[in-house]
Coordinates of C-alpha atoms in Angstrom, one line a residue:
M30 CA 9.0 -7.8 -14.3
N31 CA 9.3 -8.7 -10.6
E32 CA 8.2 -6.8 -7.5
S33 CA 11.4 -4.7 -7.1
D34 CA 11.2 -3.7 -10.8
F35 CA 7.6 -2.7 -10.5
L36 CA 8.2 -0.6 -7.4
R37 CA 11.2 1.0 -9.0
S38 CA 9.1 1.8 -12.1
V39 CA 6.6 3.6 -9.9
T40 CA 9.0 5.4 -7.5
R41 CA 11.1 6.8 -10.3
L42 CA 8.0 8.8 -11.4
L43 CA 7.7 10.5 -8.0
P44 CA 8.5 14.3 -8.0
D45 CA 11.6 15.7 -6.4
E46 CA 9.6 17.0 -3.4
V47 CA 8.8 13.4 -2.4
Y48 CA 11.6 11.4 -0.8
Y49 CA 11.4 7.6 -0.9
E50 CA 13.5 4.7 0.4
K51 CA 13.3 1.0 -0.5
N52 CA 13.4 -1.1 2.7
H53 CA 14.6 -4.7 3.2
N54 CA 15.2 -5.8 6.7
P55 CA 16.1 -9.5 7.0
Y56 CA 16.2 -9.3 10.8
H57 CA 12.7 -7.8 11.4
G58 CA 9.9 -9.1 9.2
G59 CA 6.8 -7.2 8.3
T60 CA 8.2 -3.7 7.7
P61 CA 6.7 -2.4 4.4
D62 CA 8.9 -2.2 1.3
L63 CA 8.7 1.6 0.8
Y64 CA 9.1 4.6 3.1
I65 CA 7.7 7.7 1.4
E66 CA 8.1 11.3 2.8
G67 CA 6.7 14.6 1.7
P68 CA 5.8 18.1 3.0
A69 CA 2.5 16.9 4.5
G70 CA 3.7 13.6 6.1
V71 CA 4.9 10.1 5.6
A72 CA 3.6 6.9 4.2
W73 CA 4.6 3.2 4.4
I74 CA 3.8 1.1 1.4
E75 CA 4.0 -2.7 1.0
G76 CA 4.5 -3.8 -2.6
K77 CA 3.2 -6.9 -4.3
H78 CA 3.5 -7.9 -7.9
F79 CA 1.9 -10.7 -9.9
L80 CA 2.8 -12.0 -13.3
T81 CA -0.9 -12.7 -13.9
W82 CA -3.9 -11.6 -11.9
P83 CA -5.6 -14.5 -10.1
R84 CA -9.3 -15.0 -10.5
T85 CA -9.7 -13.5 -7.0
L86 CA -6.8 -12.0 -5.0
D87 CA -7.2 -12.1 -1.2
L88 CA -4.0 -10.4 0.1
T89 CA -4.6 -11.6 3.7
H90 CA -4.7 -15.2 2.6
S91 CA -2.0 -15.3 -0.1
A92 CA 0.3 -12.4 -0.4
L93 CA 0.7 -10.5 2.9
T94 CA 2.5 -12.4 5.6
R95 CA 1.1 -12.3 9.1
L96 CA 3.9 -10.0 10.2
Q97 CA 3.1 -7.6 7.3
Q98 CA -0.6 -7.6 8.2
D99 CA 0.2 -6.9 11.8
W100 CA 2.6 -4.1 10.9
L101 CA 0.1 -2.4 8.6
D102 CA -2.8 -2.9 11.0
R103 CA -0.8 -1.3 13.9
A104 CA 0.4 1.6 11.8
H105 CA -3.1 2.2 10.4
Y106 CA -4.6 2.1 13.9
H107 CA -2.1 4.8 15.0
G108 CA -3.1 7.1 12.1
I109 CA 0.0 6.5 9.9
N110 CA -0.5 6.6 6.2
C111 CA 0.0 3.1 4.9
A112 CA -1.1 1.2 1.8
V113 CA -0.5 -1.9 -0.3
L114 CA 0.6 -1.3 -3.9
V115 CA -0.4 -4.3 -6.0
G116 CA 0.8 -4.6 -9.6
C117 CA 0.4 -6.8 -12.5
Q118 CA 2.5 -6.1 -15.6
Q119 CA 2.3 -2.4 -16.3
H120 CA -0.7 -1.5 -14.1
G121 CA -1.6 -1.6 -10.4
L122 CA -3.8 -0.5 -7.6
L123 CA -2.9 1.5 -4.5
L124 CA -5.0 0.0 -1.6
Q125 CA -5.2 2.6 1.1
G126 CA -6.6 1.7 4.5
R127 CA -7.3 -1.6 6.2
T128 CA -10.6 -2.2 4.4
A129 CA -9.0 -1.9 1.0
W130 CA -6.2 -4.3 1.6
T131 CA -8.4 -6.9 3.4
T132 CA -11.1 -7.0 0.7
P133 CA -10.6 -9.6 -2.0
I134 CA -10.2 -8.2 -5.5
T135 CA -11.5 -10.1 -8.5
R136 CA -9.8 -10.0 -11.9
E137 CA -12.7 -8.0 -13.3
D138 CA -12.4 -5.4 -10.5
F139 CA -8.6 -5.1 -11.1
L140 CA -9.1 -4.6 -14.9
A141 CA -11.8 -2.0 -14.2
Q142 CA -9.9 -0.1 -11.5
R143 CA -6.3 -0.5 -12.5
Q144 CA -4.1 2.5 -12.9
T145 CA -0.9 3.2 -14.9
R146 CA 2.4 3.6 -13.1
A147 CA 2.2 7.4 -13.5
E148 CA -1.3 7.5 -12.0
L149 CA 0.0 5.3 -9.1
A150 CA 2.9 7.7 -8.5
D151 CA 0.5 10.7 -8.5
Q152 CA -1.7 8.9 -5.9
I153 CA 1.3 8.2 -3.7
T154 CA 2.5 11.8 -4.1
R155 CA -0.9 13.1 -2.9
M156 CA -0.7 10.8 0.2
V157 CA 2.3 12.8 1.4
T158 CA 1.8 16.3 0.0
H159 CA -1.9 16.9 0.8
V160 CA -2.9 17.1 4.4
E161 CA -6.5 16.1 3.8
T162 CA -5.5 12.7 2.6
R163 CA -3.8 11.7 5.9
P164 CA -5.8 9.0 7.7
C165 CA -5.2 10.5 11.1
A166 CA -8.0 13.0 10.4
A167 CA -10.4 10.2 9.7
H168 CA -9.2 8.5 12.9
R169 CA -10.0 11.6 14.9
A170 CA -13.4 11.8 13.3
G171 CA -14.3 8.3 14.5
D172 CA -13.7 6.3 11.3
S173 CA -14.7 2.7 12.1
S174 CA -12.0 1.3 9.8
H175 CA -9.5 2.2 12.5
S176 CA -9.9 -0.8 14.8
Q177 CA -7.3 -1.7 17.4
P178 CA -4.9 -4.2 15.9
G179 CA -6.3 -7.7 16.6
E180 CA -9.8 -6.3 17.0
A181 CA -12.6 -7.4 14.8
Q182 CA -13.6 -4.8 12.1
T183 CA -17.0 -3.1 12.7
T184 CA -18.5 -2.4 9.3

């Protein structure tokens, strides 16, 4: 299974009320792979798939390009739902928020926290169908994980 197959295996499980579009823009790097839209908002999701999970996965040093990181950081700062969906074989993790996608994940953590594709589709659905999951509310409340792109995180 490759990244496109993994993303397709998750998006086909989304309910009819959730619209999705697979993106590929060879002229503008960094744009996430999936645009997701529902009655409560939109989300942008970058997908990554691994044949085997490394001992420790640090997305910012191995899987996400600088352009992808900048795009996600900017969108997150502006209160836009965005996430990185990482998969390995039949399971994955949806990493919502800058802290989640910049924190290294050990093989043990992945095995303990991994979700099925159906659970991932449900989590994505909640991102765009439930208002309380939208990060802009956290941004207005002063969530420190919403630093200006290029700024150091304050944690």
